[in-house]
Short mmCIF file of C-alpha atoms in Angstrom, two decimals:
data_model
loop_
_atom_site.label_atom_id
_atom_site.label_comp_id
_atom_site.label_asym_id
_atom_site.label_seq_id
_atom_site.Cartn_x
_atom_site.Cartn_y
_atom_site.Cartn_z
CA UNK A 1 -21.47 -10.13 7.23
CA UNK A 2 -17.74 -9.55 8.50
CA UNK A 3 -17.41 -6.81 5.48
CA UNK A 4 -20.62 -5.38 7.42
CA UNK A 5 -18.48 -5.82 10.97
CA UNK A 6 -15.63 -4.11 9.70
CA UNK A 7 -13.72 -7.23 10.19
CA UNK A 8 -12.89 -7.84 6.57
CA UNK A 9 -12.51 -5.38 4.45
CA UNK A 10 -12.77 -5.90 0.05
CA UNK A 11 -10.13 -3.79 -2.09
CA UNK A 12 -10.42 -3.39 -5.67
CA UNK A 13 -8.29 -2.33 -8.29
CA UNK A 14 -8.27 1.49 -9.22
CA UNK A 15 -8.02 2.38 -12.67
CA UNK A 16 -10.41 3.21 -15.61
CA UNK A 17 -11.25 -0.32 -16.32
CA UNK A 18 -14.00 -2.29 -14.52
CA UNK A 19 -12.11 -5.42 -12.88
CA UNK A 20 -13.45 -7.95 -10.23
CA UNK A 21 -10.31 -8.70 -8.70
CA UNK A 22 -11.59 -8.38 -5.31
CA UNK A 23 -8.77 -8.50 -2.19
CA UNK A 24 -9.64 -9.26 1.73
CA UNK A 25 -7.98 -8.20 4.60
CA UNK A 26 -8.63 -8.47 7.72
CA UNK A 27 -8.90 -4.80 8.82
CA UNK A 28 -7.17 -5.02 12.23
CA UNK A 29 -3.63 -5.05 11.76
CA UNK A 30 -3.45 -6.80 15.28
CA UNK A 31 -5.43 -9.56 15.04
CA UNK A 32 -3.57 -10.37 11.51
CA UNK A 33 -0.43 -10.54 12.90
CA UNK A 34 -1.83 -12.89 15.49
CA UNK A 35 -3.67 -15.04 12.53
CA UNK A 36 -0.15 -14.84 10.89
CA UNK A 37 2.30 -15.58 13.27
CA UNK A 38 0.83 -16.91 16.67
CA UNK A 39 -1.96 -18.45 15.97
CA UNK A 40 -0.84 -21.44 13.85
CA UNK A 41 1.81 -21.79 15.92
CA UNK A 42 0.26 -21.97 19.69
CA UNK A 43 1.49 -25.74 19.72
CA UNK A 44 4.81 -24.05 20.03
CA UNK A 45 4.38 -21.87 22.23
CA UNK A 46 2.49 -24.34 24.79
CA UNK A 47 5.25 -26.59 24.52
CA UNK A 48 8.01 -23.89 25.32
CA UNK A 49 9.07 -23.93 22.02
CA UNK A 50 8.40 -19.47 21.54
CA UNK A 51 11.91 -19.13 20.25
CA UNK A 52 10.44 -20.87 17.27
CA UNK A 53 7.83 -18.39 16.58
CA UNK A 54 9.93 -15.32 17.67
CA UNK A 55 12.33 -16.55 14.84
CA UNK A 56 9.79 -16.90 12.30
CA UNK A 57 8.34 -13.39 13.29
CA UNK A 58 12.01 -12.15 12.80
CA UNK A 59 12.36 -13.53 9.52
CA UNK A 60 8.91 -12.89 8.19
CA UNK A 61 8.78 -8.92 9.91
CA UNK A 62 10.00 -7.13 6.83
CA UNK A 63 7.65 -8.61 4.28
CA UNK A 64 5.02 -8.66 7.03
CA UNK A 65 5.16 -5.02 7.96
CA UNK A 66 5.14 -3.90 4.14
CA UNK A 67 1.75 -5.50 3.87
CA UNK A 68 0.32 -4.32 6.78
CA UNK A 69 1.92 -0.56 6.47
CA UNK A 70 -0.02 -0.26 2.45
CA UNK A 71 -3.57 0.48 3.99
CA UNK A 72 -2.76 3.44 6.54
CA UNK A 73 0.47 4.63 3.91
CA UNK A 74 -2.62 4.90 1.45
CA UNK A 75 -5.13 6.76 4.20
CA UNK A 76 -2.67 8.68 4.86
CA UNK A 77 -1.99 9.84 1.41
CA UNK A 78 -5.94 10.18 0.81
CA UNK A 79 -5.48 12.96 3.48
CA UNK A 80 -2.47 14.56 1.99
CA UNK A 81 -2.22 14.06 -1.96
CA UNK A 82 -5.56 16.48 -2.28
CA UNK A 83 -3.37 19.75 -1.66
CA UNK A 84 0.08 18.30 -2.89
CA UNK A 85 -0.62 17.21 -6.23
CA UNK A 86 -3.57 19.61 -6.73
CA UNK A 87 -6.48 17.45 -7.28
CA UNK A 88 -10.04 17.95 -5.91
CA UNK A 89 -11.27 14.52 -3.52
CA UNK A 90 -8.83 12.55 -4.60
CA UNK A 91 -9.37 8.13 -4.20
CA UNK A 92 -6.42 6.08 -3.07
CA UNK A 93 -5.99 2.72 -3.91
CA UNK A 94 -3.72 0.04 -5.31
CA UNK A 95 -4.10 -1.98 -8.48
CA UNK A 96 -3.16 -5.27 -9.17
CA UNK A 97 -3.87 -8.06 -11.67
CA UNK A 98 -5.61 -11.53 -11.15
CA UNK A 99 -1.88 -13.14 -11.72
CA UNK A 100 -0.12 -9.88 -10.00
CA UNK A 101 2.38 -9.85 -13.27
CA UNK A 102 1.66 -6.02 -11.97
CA UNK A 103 0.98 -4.58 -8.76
CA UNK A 104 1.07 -0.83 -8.04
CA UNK A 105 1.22 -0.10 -4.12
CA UNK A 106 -0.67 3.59 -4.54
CA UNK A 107 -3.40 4.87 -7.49
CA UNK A 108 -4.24 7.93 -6.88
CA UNK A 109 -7.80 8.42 -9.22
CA UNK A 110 -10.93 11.12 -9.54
CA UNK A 111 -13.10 8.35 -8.39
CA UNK A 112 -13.69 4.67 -7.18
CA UNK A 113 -14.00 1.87 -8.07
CA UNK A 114 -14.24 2.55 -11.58
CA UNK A 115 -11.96 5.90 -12.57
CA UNK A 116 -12.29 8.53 -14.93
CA UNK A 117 -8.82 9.48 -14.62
CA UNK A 118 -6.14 8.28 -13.25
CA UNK A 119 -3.79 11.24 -11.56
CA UNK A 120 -0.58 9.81 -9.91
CA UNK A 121 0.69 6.02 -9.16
CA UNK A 122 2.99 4.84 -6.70
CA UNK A 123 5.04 2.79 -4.26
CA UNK A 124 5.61 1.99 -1.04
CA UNK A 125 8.61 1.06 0.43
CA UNK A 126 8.77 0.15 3.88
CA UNK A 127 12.38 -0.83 4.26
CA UNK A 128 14.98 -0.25 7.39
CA UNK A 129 17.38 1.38 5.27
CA UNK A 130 18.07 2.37 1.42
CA UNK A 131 15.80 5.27 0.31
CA UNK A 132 13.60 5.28 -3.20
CA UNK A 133 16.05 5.83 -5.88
CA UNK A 134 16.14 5.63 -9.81
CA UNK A 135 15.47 1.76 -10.26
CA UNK A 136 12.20 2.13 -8.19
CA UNK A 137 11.29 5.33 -9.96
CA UNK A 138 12.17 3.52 -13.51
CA UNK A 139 9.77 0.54 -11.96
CA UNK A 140 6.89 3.37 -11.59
CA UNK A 141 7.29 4.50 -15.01
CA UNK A 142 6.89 1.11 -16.58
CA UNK A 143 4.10 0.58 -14.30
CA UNK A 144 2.53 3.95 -15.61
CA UNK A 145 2.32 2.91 -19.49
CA UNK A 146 0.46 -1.07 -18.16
CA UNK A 147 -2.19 0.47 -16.06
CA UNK A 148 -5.39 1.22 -17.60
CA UNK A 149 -5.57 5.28 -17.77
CA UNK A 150 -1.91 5.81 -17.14
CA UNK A 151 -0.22 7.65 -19.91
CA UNK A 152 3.10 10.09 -19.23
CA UNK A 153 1.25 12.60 -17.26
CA UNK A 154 0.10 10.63 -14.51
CA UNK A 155 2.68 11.45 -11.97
CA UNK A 156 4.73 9.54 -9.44
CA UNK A 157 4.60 8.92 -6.01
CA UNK A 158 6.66 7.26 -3.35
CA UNK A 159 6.03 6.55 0.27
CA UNK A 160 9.81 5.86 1.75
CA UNK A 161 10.63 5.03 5.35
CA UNK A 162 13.90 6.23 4.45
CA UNK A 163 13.79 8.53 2.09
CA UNK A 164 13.62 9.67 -1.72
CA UNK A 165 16.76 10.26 -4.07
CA UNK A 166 14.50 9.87 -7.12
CA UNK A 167 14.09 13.06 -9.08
CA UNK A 168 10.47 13.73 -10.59
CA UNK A 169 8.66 11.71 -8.07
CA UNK A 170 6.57 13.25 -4.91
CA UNK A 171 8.21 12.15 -2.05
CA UNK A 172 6.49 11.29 1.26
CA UNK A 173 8.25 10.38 4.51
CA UNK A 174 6.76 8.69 7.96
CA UNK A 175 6.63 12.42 9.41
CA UNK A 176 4.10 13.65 6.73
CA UNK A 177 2.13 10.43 6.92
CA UNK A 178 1.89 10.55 10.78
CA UNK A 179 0.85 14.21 10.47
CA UNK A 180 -1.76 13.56 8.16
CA UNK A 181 -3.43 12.11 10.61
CA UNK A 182 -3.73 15.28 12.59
CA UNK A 183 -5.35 17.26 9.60
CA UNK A 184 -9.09 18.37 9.97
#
């Protein structure tokens, strides 16, 4: 009923391999931060005690907003990655495992939920400063060989608030992704 409201949405894994590793969210990004952060704290708040919360918003933010930012970085990209990488209606996703011993922020497939082939993974990284360098792009290319369907020419992708220095991986900043949504 709230996947039928829109409320809740159910991810799945992309990659070749049938998996029932479902994921909810809660599709409005307001109402999770209020379920995250406000919410179970309103005793605070009544009591005067805001600073509290405020703190634990501050401290939380970064790993907060990376979360929140992976479902419109990967709209986005389903807008974009059709012309850049060359592929005809591309699927964007993310694949993880049941124990997340691996967890790829962007799949990038022929089809959902189950793919045929698997064209680019990546990552998403979300951070104030330090851009996507060689350790991330070393991360991807482990990550390439574990997923099922990735093999050496699946290619790389990274989604960097602040940048790329990574050579051999398609790089795209908060000025494509905001523009994507302008596209027919």
């Amino acid at each position: 009923m709230l996947t039928d409201k829109r409320v809740v949405a159910v991810d799945q894994p992309l990659s070749t391999k049938k998996t029932k590793e479902p994921r909810y969210r809660i599709t409005d990004p307001y109402l999770r931060f209020w379920l995250r952060f406000i919410g179970p704290h309103l005793d605070e708040v009544e009591r005067g005690r805001g600073d509290l919360v405020l703190n634990r918003i501050r401290t939380s933010w970064p790993a907060w907003r990376g979360r929140a930012i992976e479902p419109v970085v990967r709209e986005a990209l389903s807008r974009l990655v059709a012309e850049r990488l060359e592929v005809s209606a591309p699927v964007v996703g993310g694949y993880w495992t049941r124990n997340n011993s691996l967890e790829i922020d962007i799949v990038v497939a022929d089809r959902a939920p189950v793919a045929t082939r698997i064209h680019a993974i990546g990552s998403i990284k979300w951070h104030e400063t330090g851009r996507f360098d060689h350790r991330e792009q070393a991360v991807l290319e482990r990550q390439r060989e574990q997923i099922p369907g990735g093999s050496d020419d699946v290619r790389l992708i990274a989604a960097s608030r602040s940048g790329c220095d990574a050579s051999g991986v398609e790089a795209f900043g908060p000025a494509e992704l905001i523009a994507a949504w302008s596209q027919g």
